[in-house]
Coordinates of C-alpha atoms in Angstrom, one line a residue:
M1 CA 79.4 101.0 93.1
S2 CA 80.6 97.7 94.7
F3 CA 83.5 95.8 93.3
L4 CA 83.5 93.2 96.1
V5 CA 84.4 89.8 94.5
L6 CA 83.6 86.9 96.8
F7 CA 85.9 84.7 94.7
L8 CA 87.7 81.6 95.8
L9 CA 86.5 81.2 99.4
S10 CA 89.2 78.8 100.2
L11 CA 91.9 78.1 102.8
A12 CA 94.5 77.4 100.2
P13 CA 97.5 79.7 99.6
L14 CA 97.3 82.6 97.2
F15 CA 99.6 81.7 94.5
H16 CA 101.9 80.2 92.7
S17 CA 104.2 77.3 92.0
S18 CA 107.9 77.5 92.5
S19 CA 108.5 77.4 88.7
P20 CA 109.6 80.8 87.3
L21 CA 107.3 82.9 85.2
P22 CA 108.1 83.0 81.4
Y23 CA 111.0 85.3 80.6
P24 CA 111.2 88.2 81.0
Y25 CA 108.1 88.6 83.3
N26 CA 109.8 87.5 86.6
T27 CA 109.0 90.1 89.2
S28 CA 106.8 88.9 92.0
F29 CA 106.1 89.6 95.7
H30 CA 104.3 87.4 98.2
I31 CA 103.7 89.3 101.4
D32 CA 102.4 87.7 104.6
C33 CA 100.5 90.7 106.1
G34 CA 100.9 90.9 109.8
S35 CA 103.8 88.5 110.0
S36 CA 107.2 89.5 111.3
T37 CA 109.1 86.5 109.9
P38 CA 109.5 84.9 106.5
S39 CA 108.1 81.5 105.7
T40 CA 107.8 78.9 103.0
D41 CA 104.5 77.1 102.4
S42 CA 103.9 73.5 101.3
Y43 CA 104.0 74.6 97.6
N44 CA 107.5 76.0 98.1
I45 CA 106.4 79.6 97.9
S46 CA 108.5 82.0 99.9
W47 CA 106.5 84.5 101.8
L48 CA 108.0 87.8 102.9
P49 CA 107.4 89.3 106.3
D50 CA 105.0 92.2 106.3
K51 CA 106.6 95.3 104.6
F52 CA 105.8 98.3 102.4
F53 CA 102.9 99.4 104.6
T54 CA 102.3 103.0 105.7
G55 CA 100.7 102.3 109.1
G56 CA 98.4 100.0 111.1
S57 CA 98.8 97.2 113.6
T58 CA 99.1 93.4 113.4
S59 CA 96.9 90.7 114.8
V60 CA 96.0 87.0 114.5
V61 CA 92.6 85.4 113.6
S62 CA 90.7 84.2 116.6
E63 CA 90.8 80.5 115.5
P64 CA 94.2 79.9 114.0
L65 CA 93.7 76.2 113.8
H66 CA 90.8 76.8 111.4
F67 CA 93.4 78.0 108.8
H68 CA 96.0 75.6 107.5
L69 CA 98.4 78.1 106.0
Q70 CA 100.4 80.6 107.9
H71 CA 99.7 83.6 105.6
E72 CA 96.0 83.3 106.3
K73 CA 96.4 83.4 110.1
T74 CA 98.0 86.7 110.5
L75 CA 96.6 90.1 109.3
R76 CA 97.2 93.8 109.3
Y77 CA 94.5 96.2 110.3
F78 CA 94.3 99.9 110.1
P79 CA 92.7 101.7 113.1
L80 CA 91.5 105.3 112.8
S81 CA 94.6 106.4 114.7
S82 CA 96.6 105.5 111.6
G83 CA 94.4 107.7 109.4
K84 CA 91.5 107.1 107.2
K85 CA 93.7 106.2 104.3
N86 CA 96.5 103.6 104.5
C87 CA 98.5 101.9 101.7
Y88 CA 100.9 99.3 100.7
N89 CA 103.5 101.0 98.4
I90 CA 105.5 98.4 96.5
P91 CA 108.4 99.4 94.2
L92 CA 107.9 97.8 90.8
P93 CA 109.2 98.2 87.3
A94 CA 106.6 99.7 84.9
G95 CA 104.4 97.0 83.4
R96 CA 101.2 95.0 83.9
Y97 CA 100.6 93.0 87.1
Y98 CA 98.3 90.4 88.5
I99 CA 97.3 91.5 92.0
R100 CA 95.7 89.2 94.5
T101 CA 94.6 89.7 98.2
F102 CA 93.3 87.5 100.9
T103 CA 90.9 89.2 103.3
V104 CA 89.6 87.7 106.5
Y105 CA 88.0 88.9 109.7
D106 CA 87.3 85.8 111.9
N107 CA 86.6 88.0 114.9
Y108 CA 90.3 88.8 115.4
D109 CA 89.3 91.8 117.6
G110 CA 86.7 90.0 119.6
K111 CA 84.0 92.6 118.6
S112 CA 82.0 90.3 116.3
H113 CA 81.6 93.2 113.9
S114 CA 83.1 92.7 110.4
P115 CA 84.3 96.1 109.1
S116 CA 83.2 98.3 106.2
F117 CA 86.0 99.7 104.0
D118 CA 87.0 100.4 100.4
A119 CA 90.2 99.4 98.6
S120 CA 91.9 101.1 95.6
V121 CA 94.7 100.1 93.2
E122 CA 96.7 103.0 91.6
G123 CA 94.1 105.5 92.8
T124 CA 91.1 103.6 91.4
L125 CA 88.5 102.1 93.6
V126 CA 88.3 98.3 93.0
F127 CA 86.9 96.5 96.1
S128 CA 84.2 97.5 98.6
W129 CA 83.5 95.5 101.8
R130 CA 80.3 96.2 103.7
S131 CA 79.3 95.0 107.1
P132 CA 77.8 92.6 107.9
W133 CA 79.8 90.1 105.8
P134 CA 78.2 86.7 105.0
E135 CA 79.0 84.2 107.7
S136 CA 81.1 82.0 105.5
L137 CA 83.1 85.0 104.4
T138 CA 83.6 86.3 107.9
R139 CA 84.8 82.9 109.0
D140 CA 86.8 81.7 106.1
G141 CA 87.9 84.8 104.3
A142 CA 88.1 85.4 100.5
Y143 CA 90.5 85.9 97.7
S144 CA 90.1 88.7 95.2
D145 CA 92.2 89.5 92.2
L146 CA 92.6 91.9 89.2
F147 CA 95.0 93.0 86.5
A148 CA 96.4 96.5 86.5
F149 CA 99.1 98.6 84.9
V150 CA 101.8 100.2 87.0
K151 CA 103.4 103.2 85.2
D152 CA 105.2 105.2 87.9
G153 CA 107.5 102.6 89.5
Q154 CA 105.3 102.0 92.5
L155 CA 102.1 100.0 93.1
D156 CA 99.8 101.8 95.5
L157 CA 97.2 99.5 97.1
C158 CA 95.2 101.7 99.6
F159 CA 92.5 101.1 102.1
Y160 CA 89.9 103.6 103.3
S161 CA 88.1 103.5 106.6
I162 CA 84.4 103.9 106.7
A163 CA 83.2 105.5 110.0
T164 CA 85.5 104.0 112.6
N165 CA 85.9 100.6 110.9
P166 CA 89.5 99.4 110.5
P167 CA 90.3 97.8 107.1
V168 CA 92.0 94.4 107.2
I169 CA 94.2 92.4 104.9
A170 CA 95.8 89.0 105.5
S171 CA 98.1 88.6 102.4
L172 CA 99.1 90.4 99.3
E173 CA 100.6 89.0 96.1
V174 CA 101.8 90.8 93.0
V175 CA 103.0 89.0 89.8
Q176 CA 104.3 90.6 86.6
I177 CA 102.5 89.5 83.5
D178 CA 102.6 90.1 79.7
P179 CA 101.5 93.7 79.1
L180 CA 99.6 92.6 75.9
S181 CA 97.5 90.1 77.7
Y182 CA 93.7 90.2 77.7
N183 CA 93.4 92.5 74.7
S184 CA 95.2 95.5 76.2
A185 CA 96.3 96.5 72.7
Q186 CA 92.7 97.2 71.8
T187 CA 91.4 98.3 75.2
G188 CA 94.4 100.4 76.2
D189 CA 96.3 100.6 79.4
S190 CA 93.8 102.8 81.2
Y191 CA 91.5 100.0 82.5
I192 CA 91.8 97.7 85.5
L193 CA 90.3 94.2 85.0
V194 CA 88.6 93.1 88.2
N195 CA 87.8 89.4 88.3
Y196 CA 84.1 88.6 88.7
G197 CA 84.5 84.8 88.0
R198 CA 87.2 82.6 86.5
L199 CA 85.6 79.2 85.9
S200 CA 87.0 75.8 84.9
P201 CA 83.9 73.8 83.9
G202 CA 84.2 70.1 84.9
S203 CA 86.9 70.7 87.5
S204 CA 87.1 71.5 91.2
Q205 CA 89.2 74.5 92.3
W206 CA 92.8 74.3 91.0
G207 CA 95.8 76.2 90.1
P208 CA 99.0 77.5 91.7
G209 CA 98.6 77.4 95.5
F210 CA 95.6 75.1 95.3
T211 CA 97.1 72.2 93.3
S212 CA 100.4 71.4 91.7
D213 CA 99.0 72.5 88.3
P214 CA 100.9 75.5 87.1
D215 CA 99.5 78.8 85.8
A216 CA 102.2 81.2 84.5
F217 CA 100.2 84.3 85.7
G218 CA 99.4 82.8 89.1
R219 CA 95.7 82.5 88.2
S220 CA 93.5 80.1 90.2
W221 CA 90.4 78.6 88.7
Q222 CA 87.2 77.4 90.4
S223 CA 84.4 75.0 89.6
D224 CA 81.5 76.3 87.5
S225 CA 78.9 74.3 89.3
D226 CA 77.6 77.2 91.5
Y227 CA 77.1 79.4 88.4
R228 CA 75.1 77.0 86.2
A229 CA 71.5 78.1 85.7
G230 CA 68.3 76.1 85.1
K231 CA 68.7 72.6 83.6
S232 CA 72.5 73.2 83.1
E233 CA 73.0 72.0 86.7
S234 CA 72.9 68.5 85.3
A235 CA 75.5 69.1 82.6
K236 CA 77.9 66.2 81.8
V237 CA 81.6 66.4 82.5
I238 CA 84.2 65.4 80.0
T239 CA 87.9 65.1 80.7
T240 CA 91.0 64.0 78.9
K241 CA 94.7 63.4 79.6
E242 CA 95.6 64.0 76.0
K243 CA 97.9 66.9 75.2
I244 CA 96.1 70.0 74.0
T245 CA 97.9 72.1 71.4
G246 CA 97.8 75.9 71.4
T247 CA 98.2 76.4 75.1
E248 CA 100.8 78.3 77.2
K249 CA 101.2 80.8 74.4
A250 CA 101.8 84.6 74.7
P251 CA 100.3 86.9 75.6
N252 CA 97.8 85.1 77.9
Y253 CA 99.6 81.8 78.6
F254 CA 96.4 79.9 79.3
P255 CA 97.3 76.6 81.0
M256 CA 96.7 73.2 79.3
K257 CA 94.7 71.9 82.3
L258 CA 92.0 74.4 81.5
Y259 CA 91.3 72.7 78.2
Q260 CA 91.5 69.1 79.5
S261 CA 88.0 69.2 81.1
A262 CA 84.7 70.5 79.9
V263 CA 80.9 70.3 80.4
T264 CA 78.3 69.6 77.8
I265 CA 74.6 69.1 77.8
E266 CA 71.9 68.2 75.3
G267 CA 70.1 71.5 74.9
R268 CA 71.1 74.9 76.1
L269 CA 74.0 75.4 78.5
E270 CA 73.4 78.5 80.7
Y271 CA 75.4 80.5 83.3
E272 CA 74.5 83.4 85.5
L273 CA 77.4 85.5 86.8
P274 CA 76.8 88.1 89.5
V275 CA 78.1 91.6 88.5
D276 CA 77.7 95.3 89.3
A277 CA 75.6 97.5 87.0
K278 CA 76.9 100.4 84.9
L279 CA 80.2 98.9 84.0
D280 CA 81.6 97.2 80.9
Y281 CA 82.5 93.5 81.2
L282 CA 85.2 91.6 79.3
V283 CA 84.1 87.9 78.9
W284 CA 86.5 85.2 77.7
F285 CA 85.4 81.8 76.4
H286 CA 87.6 78.8 76.2
F287 CA 86.9 75.7 74.1
A288 CA 88.6 72.5 73.0
E289 CA 87.1 69.5 71.3
I290 CA 88.1 66.7 73.6
D291 CA 85.3 64.3 72.7
S292 CA 86.9 61.8 70.3
T293 CA 83.4 60.8 69.1
V294 CA 83.1 64.2 67.3
K295 CA 85.0 63.5 64.1
K296 CA 84.4 66.4 61.7
A297 CA 83.4 70.0 61.4
G298 CA 79.7 70.6 61.6
E299 CA 79.0 67.9 64.2
R300 CA 79.2 70.3 67.1
V301 CA 78.0 73.8 66.4
F302 CA 76.5 76.3 68.8
D303 CA 75.8 80.0 69.3
V304 CA 77.3 82.0 72.2
L305 CA 74.8 84.5 73.6
V306 CA 75.6 87.2 76.3
N307 CA 72.5 88.8 77.8
D308 CA 70.6 87.3 74.8
K309 CA 72.9 89.0 72.3
N310 CA 74.3 86.5 69.8
V311 CA 78.1 87.0 70.1
S312 CA 79.5 84.2 67.9
R313 CA 78.7 80.9 66.3
V314 CA 81.3 78.3 67.3
D315 CA 82.4 75.2 65.4
I316 CA 85.6 74.1 67.3
L317 CA 86.7 71.5 64.8
K318 CA 86.3 73.9 62.0
E319 CA 88.3 76.5 63.8
V320 CA 91.3 74.5 65.3
G321 CA 90.6 70.8 64.9
S322 CA 90.6 68.2 67.7
F323 CA 92.5 68.6 71.0
A324 CA 93.4 72.2 70.3
A325 CA 92.7 75.3 72.3
Y326 CA 90.3 77.9 71.0
S327 CA 89.4 81.2 72.7
L328 CA 87.2 84.1 71.9
N329 CA 86.2 87.2 73.9
Y330 CA 83.4 89.7 74.0
T331 CA 82.8 93.0 75.7
E332 CA 79.4 93.8 77.2
K333 CA 79.0 97.5 77.3
N334 CA 77.3 99.5 80.2
L335 CA 75.6 96.6 81.8
S336 CA 72.3 97.7 83.4
S337 CA 71.5 94.6 85.5
S338 CA 73.3 92.8 88.4
V339 CA 73.5 89.5 86.5
L340 CA 75.5 88.7 83.4
N341 CA 73.7 85.8 81.5
V342 CA 75.7 83.5 79.2
K343 CA 74.1 80.9 77.1
L344 CA 75.5 78.3 74.7
S345 CA 72.6 77.5 72.4
P346 CA 72.9 74.3 70.2
V347 CA 72.8 74.5 66.4
A348 CA 74.1 71.0 65.7
G349 CA 75.0 68.5 68.5
A350 CA 75.5 69.6 72.1
P351 CA 77.3 72.8 73.2
L352 CA 80.6 72.4 75.1
I353 CA 82.8 74.8 77.1
C354 CA 86.2 74.4 78.9
G355 CA 86.6 77.8 80.5
L356 CA 84.8 81.1 81.3
E357 CA 86.3 84.3 82.6
N358 CA 84.4 87.6 83.4
Y359 CA 86.2 90.8 84.2
A360 CA 84.8 94.2 85.1
M361 CA 86.6 96.9 83.0
V362 CA 87.1 99.6 85.6
P363 CA 88.3 102.9 84.0
A364 CA 91.4 104.1 85.7
D365 CA 90.6 107.2 87.8
L366 CA 92.3 110.5 87.3
A367 CA 95.5 110.8 89.2
T368 CA 97.3 113.8 90.7
V369 CA 99.8 115.3 88.1
P370 CA 103.2 113.9 88.9
E371 CA 105.1 117.1 89.8
Q372 CA 102.4 117.9 92.4
V373 CA 102.7 114.4 93.9
V374 CA 106.4 115.2 94.3
A375 CA 105.6 118.5 96.0
M376 CA 103.0 117.0 98.4
K377 CA 105.3 114.1 99.4
A378 CA 108.0 116.7 100.1
L379 CA 105.6 118.7 102.2
K380 CA 104.4 115.6 104.1
D381 CA 108.0 115.0 105.2
S382 CA 109.0 118.7 105.8
L383 CA 105.8 119.5 107.8
C384 CA 106.0 116.2 109.8
V385 CA 102.4 115.5 109.0
P386 CA 101.1 113.0 111.6
D387 CA 100.0 109.5 110.6
R388 CA 96.4 110.2 111.8
M389 CA 95.9 112.5 108.8
G390 CA 96.3 109.6 106.4
W391 CA 98.6 111.3 103.9
N392 CA 99.3 108.1 101.9
G393 CA 99.0 107.1 98.3
D394 CA 97.8 109.6 95.7
P395 CA 97.0 113.0 97.3
C396 CA 93.8 113.4 95.3
A397 CA 92.7 110.0 94.0
P398 CA 90.4 108.2 94.0
T399 CA 87.9 110.9 93.3
D400 CA 85.2 108.8 95.0
W401 CA 87.0 109.6 98.2
D402 CA 88.1 112.9 99.8
A403 CA 91.7 113.9 99.1
W404 CA 94.3 113.9 101.8
E405 CA 92.9 115.4 105.0
G406 CA 93.1 119.2 104.7
V407 CA 93.7 119.1 101.0
T408 CA 91.3 120.2 98.2
C409 CA 91.8 119.1 94.6
H410 CA 90.3 120.0 91.2
T411 CA 90.7 118.7 87.7
N412 CA 93.2 120.6 85.6
K413 CA 92.2 122.7 82.6
N414 CA 92.6 119.9 80.0
G415 CA 90.9 117.3 82.2
T416 CA 93.9 114.9 82.2
G417 CA 94.8 115.1 85.9
L418 CA 94.1 116.4 89.4
V419 CA 95.8 119.4 91.0
I420 CA 96.0 120.8 94.5
T421 CA 94.2 124.1 95.0
Q422 CA 93.9 124.4 98.8
I423 CA 95.9 123.2 101.9
E424 CA 94.2 123.8 105.2
L425 CA 96.4 122.5 108.1
G426 CA 95.8 125.1 110.8
S427 CA 96.2 123.9 114.4
Q428 CA 97.4 120.4 113.5
G429 CA 100.4 120.2 115.7
L430 CA 102.8 120.4 112.7
K431 CA 106.6 120.6 113.5
G432 CA 109.0 121.3 110.7
Y433 CA 109.4 123.7 107.8
I434 CA 108.0 124.5 104.4
S435 CA 109.8 122.6 101.6
E436 CA 111.0 124.6 98.6
Q437 CA 109.1 122.0 96.5
I438 CA 105.9 123.9 97.3
S439 CA 106.8 125.9 94.1
L440 CA 105.6 122.9 92.1
L441 CA 102.0 123.5 93.4
S442 CA 101.3 125.9 90.5
N443 CA 97.5 125.8 91.1
L444 CA 97.5 126.5 94.9
I445 CA 95.1 129.3 95.8
N446 CA 94.9 129.0 99.6
L447 CA 97.6 127.9 102.1
N448 CA 96.8 127.9 105.8
L449 CA 99.5 126.5 108.1
S450 CA 98.6 128.8 111.1
T451 CA 98.9 127.9 114.7
N452 CA 101.5 125.2 114.5
S453 CA 105.2 124.9 115.5
L454 CA 106.8 125.5 112.1
D455 CA 110.1 127.2 111.8
G456 CA 112.8 128.0 109.3
T457 CA 112.7 130.7 106.7
L458 CA 109.9 131.3 104.3
P459 CA 110.9 129.6 101.0
I460 CA 111.2 131.6 97.8
G461 CA 108.9 129.0 96.2
L462 CA 106.0 130.6 98.1
G463 CA 105.8 133.2 95.4
L464 CA 103.1 131.4 93.4
K465 CA 101.2 133.5 91.0
S466 CA 98.0 131.5 91.8
L467 CA 98.3 132.1 95.5
A468 CA 95.5 134.4 96.8
R469 CA 95.3 133.5 100.6
L470 CA 98.3 132.9 102.8
D471 CA 98.0 132.3 106.5
L472 CA 101.3 131.4 108.3
S473 CA 100.4 133.1 111.6
D474 CA 101.3 131.9 115.1
N475 CA 104.4 129.9 114.1
Q476 CA 108.1 130.4 114.6
F477 CA 109.2 131.4 111.1
S478 CA 112.4 133.5 111.0
G479 CA 114.4 135.5 108.5
S480 CA 113.0 138.0 106.0
I481 CA 109.9 138.0 103.9
P482 CA 110.9 136.8 100.4
E483 CA 110.5 139.3 97.6
S484 CA 108.9 136.5 95.5
L485 CA 105.7 137.0 97.5
T486 CA 105.2 140.3 95.7
S487 CA 104.6 138.4 92.4
S488 CA 101.5 136.6 93.8
N489 CA 98.0 137.8 93.5
L490 CA 97.5 137.8 97.3
Q491 CA 94.3 139.1 98.8
L492 CA 95.0 137.9 102.3
V493 CA 98.3 137.7 104.1
R494 CA 98.7 136.7 107.8
L495 CA 102.3 136.4 109.0
N496 CA 101.6 137.7 112.5
N497 CA 103.2 136.3 115.6
N498 CA 106.3 134.8 114.1
L499 CA 110.0 135.7 114.4
L500 CA 110.3 137.5 111.0
E501 CA 112.7 140.4 110.6
G502 CA 113.9 142.9 108.0
R503 CA 112.2 145.3 105.6
V504 CA 108.7 144.5 104.4
P505 CA 108.4 144.6 100.6
E506 CA 106.2 147.6 99.8
E507 CA 104.4 145.7 97.1
L508 CA 103.3 143.1 99.6
Y509 CA 102.1 145.8 102.1
S510 CA 100.0 147.2 99.3
V511 CA 97.7 144.2 99.6
G512 CA 96.0 146.1 102.5
V513 CA 95.9 149.3 100.5
H514 CA 94.0 147.7 97.7
G515 CA 91.3 146.2 99.8
G516 CA 92.9 143.0 100.9
T517 CA 93.9 142.0 104.4
I518 CA 97.5 141.9 105.8
D519 CA 98.6 141.3 109.3
L520 CA 102.3 141.5 110.2
S521 CA 102.0 142.2 113.9
G522 CA 104.0 140.3 116.5
N523 CA 107.2 140.2 114.5
K524 CA 109.6 142.4 116.4
G525 CA 112.2 142.5 113.7
L526 CA 110.0 143.7 110.8
C527 CA 110.2 147.3 109.7
G528 CA 109.7 149.7 106.9
V529 CA 105.9 150.1 106.6
P530 CA 103.3 151.6 108.9
P531 CA 102.6 150.9 111.7
L532 CA 106.0 149.1 111.9
P533 CA 109.1 151.1 112.8
D534 CA 111.4 152.6 110.2
C535 CA 114.3 150.3 109.2
P536 CA 117.9 151.4 110.2
L537 CA 119.6 153.3 107.5
F538 CA 122.5 150.9 107.1
W539 CA 121.8 147.9 109.3
E540 CA 118.9 145.4 109.6
N541 CA 118.5 141.7 110.3
G542 CA 121.9 141.6 111.9
R543 CA 123.6 142.6 108.6
L544 CA 123.9 145.4 106.2
S545 CA 120.5 146.7 105.0
K546 CA 119.8 147.2 101.3
G547 CA 120.3 150.9 101.8
G548 CA 123.6 150.3 103.5
K549 CA 124.8 148.2 100.7
I550 CA 123.7 150.9 98.2
A551 CA 125.6 153.5 100.2
I552 CA 128.7 151.5 100.4
G553 CA 128.5 150.8 96.7
L554 CA 128.1 154.5 95.9
S555 CA 131.0 155.4 98.2
C556 CA 133.3 152.9 96.5
F557 CA 132.2 154.1 93.1
L558 CA 133.0 157.8 94.1
F559 CA 136.4 156.8 95.6
V560 CA 137.4 154.9 92.5
A561 CA 136.2 157.7 90.2
V562 CA 138.2 160.4 92.1
L563 CA 141.3 158.1 92.1
L564 CA 141.0 157.6 88.4
L565 CA 140.6 161.3 87.8
V566 CA 143.8 162.2 89.7
I567 CA 145.7 159.5 87.8
Y568 CA 144.4 160.8 84.6
L569 CA 145.3 164.4 85.2
F570 CA 148.8 163.5 86.4
C571 CA 149.5 161.4 83.4
I572 CA 148.2 164.1 81.0
R573 CA 150.4 166.8 82.5
R574 CA 153.6 164.7 82.3
G575 CA 152.7 163.7 78.8
R576 CA 152.4 167.3 77.7
N577 CA 155.8 168.4 79.2
D578 CA 157.6 165.5 77.5
Y579 CA 156.2 166.5 74.2
D580 CA 157.0 170.3 74.3
F581 CA 160.8 170.1 75.3
G582 CA 162.0 166.7 74.3
L583 CA 164.4 166.1 71.3
P584 CA 164.7 163.2 69.0
S585 CA 167.2 160.6 70.1
D586 CA 169.6 161.2 67.2
L587 CA 169.8 164.9 68.0
I588 CA 170.5 164.1 71.6
S589 CA 173.4 161.9 70.6
V590 CA 175.1 164.6 68.5
A591 CA 174.7 167.2 71.2
A592 CA 176.2 164.9 73.7
K593 CA 179.2 164.4 71.5
R594 CA 179.6 168.2 71.0
N595 CA 179.4 168.8 74.7
R596 CA 182.1 166.2 75.3
Y597 CA 184.4 167.9 72.7
Q598 CA 183.9 171.4 74.2
R599 CA 184.8 170.0 77.7
Q600 CA 187.9 168.5 76.3
K601 CA 189.0 171.7 74.5
S602 CA 188.4 173.8 77.6
L603 CA 190.6 171.4 79.6
M604 CA 193.4 171.6 77.1
L605 CA 193.3 175.4 77.1
L606 CA 193.5 175.5 80.9
E607 CA 196.4 173.1 80.8
M608 CA 198.3 175.3 78.3
E609 CA 197.7 178.4 80.3
S610 CA 199.0 176.7 83.3
Q611 CA 202.2 175.7 81.5
H612 CA 202.7 179.2 80.0
A613 CA 202.5 180.7 83.4
K614 CA 205.4 178.3 84.4
G615 CA 207.5 179.5 81.5
L616 CA 207.1 176.3 79.3
P617 CA 207.0 176.6 75.5
S618 CA 203.6 176.6 74.0
V619 CA 202.5 173.9 71.6
P620 CA 200.2 174.7 68.7
L621 CA 196.8 173.2 68.6
N622 CA 196.9 172.0 65.0
P623 CA 200.5 171.4 64.0
H624 CA 201.2 170.6 60.4

């Protein structure tokens, strides 16, 4: 389907006035794509130099003097050498945003061939450009805009090359808006509203960047004259300078100027808006009774019809009174034609309209589940994936396009997201290592990184239960084969021609025994399974082997056990002797006293005998 909106073919700036957005919606970016310097335009809008892009080159339109504004003269283009998918990745707080681009060719490359390419926002295809462009578009360029939700902290605006055509962009603007605007409470946050016409009947093109008239969202409005059908081309224009009540209110903040002009006609007022089939369209109607000759309810009554379906009967005075804004909206489901027909059919008096908006309700495409996005971005960095492979934006979305080159995706079991099932990057000149984040790819069935220049050790995270085919042959991986690989359901294992070493897990080798394929040749340090050599008993990979560690452990255990046994026996023997011959402490004390008495008595007797021998009189022992 084509979402190309040839809206606002103008040389005026993208958006908006210098006045701030209503609080708290104050985040905005104005990027001059292709420019290396900041600038400020005549509306006091500050333009950033080109940033947030993933690749590409810069250029200048062939006739710069044809464009009056700097941001329309420079551009960024994405040649095939930058990959088939390139993006602007802008960090943003979660919320709803008005996104607007200016696209121009103007033969910047001298080839006189306008390019064909697609563009997506947040992984959903929104714009399609097909060569050849209309002459006015090729020369003057075009603005396109939409409303989208950003939920993950980063806006991804991506471009996809068709054949060898390089996508182009001249400027990009992003403005935060009220998240409840345009009925999001009813329609949900899973739709992108792509502008297929924002008309201000009775006015020429106006709005921020085109005139000094403000629009809080940065919306610009164009004349309705090119879209009137049949006799409506002669509709009468009504304008007023009176203040219109009910404008600039949340959540849509429609500007007062929109309601200060209108068209009316005696009879039926009709519009034909170009659209794409098979989509839903959200149509907004804006009215204000600005004709002072209409005094009371019932004087101006008309029916609103969309593709001949009566949507509503309108009596502006009855609804809101004079000089007051009144809006209503309608959703046309599954449009089957390429034209959306809008009619205001009179019931009393002449119909009148102040504004008309038409948005394609594009369902947000499925996105890759967040944890697998993290894993793939980590692999992109660790594997040093070259720019030419276009690994930018969402790895799997949009589903209308192929996933990242070499990557295959499928819808997950509950249908809520996309998951990676296959990575085929053999012979791609990769230099780096395998990130541990690969463990987050829980649906990966086939991984082929063969014939590159990858090194480092094989991560434990490779042990994915889903993995059935693993080819890492002809690289420079070192270290041992992780035991985690034995938990996979591998049917093919090719690790040949690397620098791996150590014992091969027997469970992994059994892949070949059970009908699978395994090739471990060309790794001089591997051992333990046929036809590989036996592993050293106590030493492998430059360190103790598993068997050596077990042997040392057993030896230490036996040594400690014997030592404990000796200590135990010694203590038991001493304990038994002490018990058999020892006496209580009080008995020991009495015996000691008796022994001292006996020694003293013996000494006295010896002394007496000595004296008797010398003829000295004896002394009785116990005289009384």
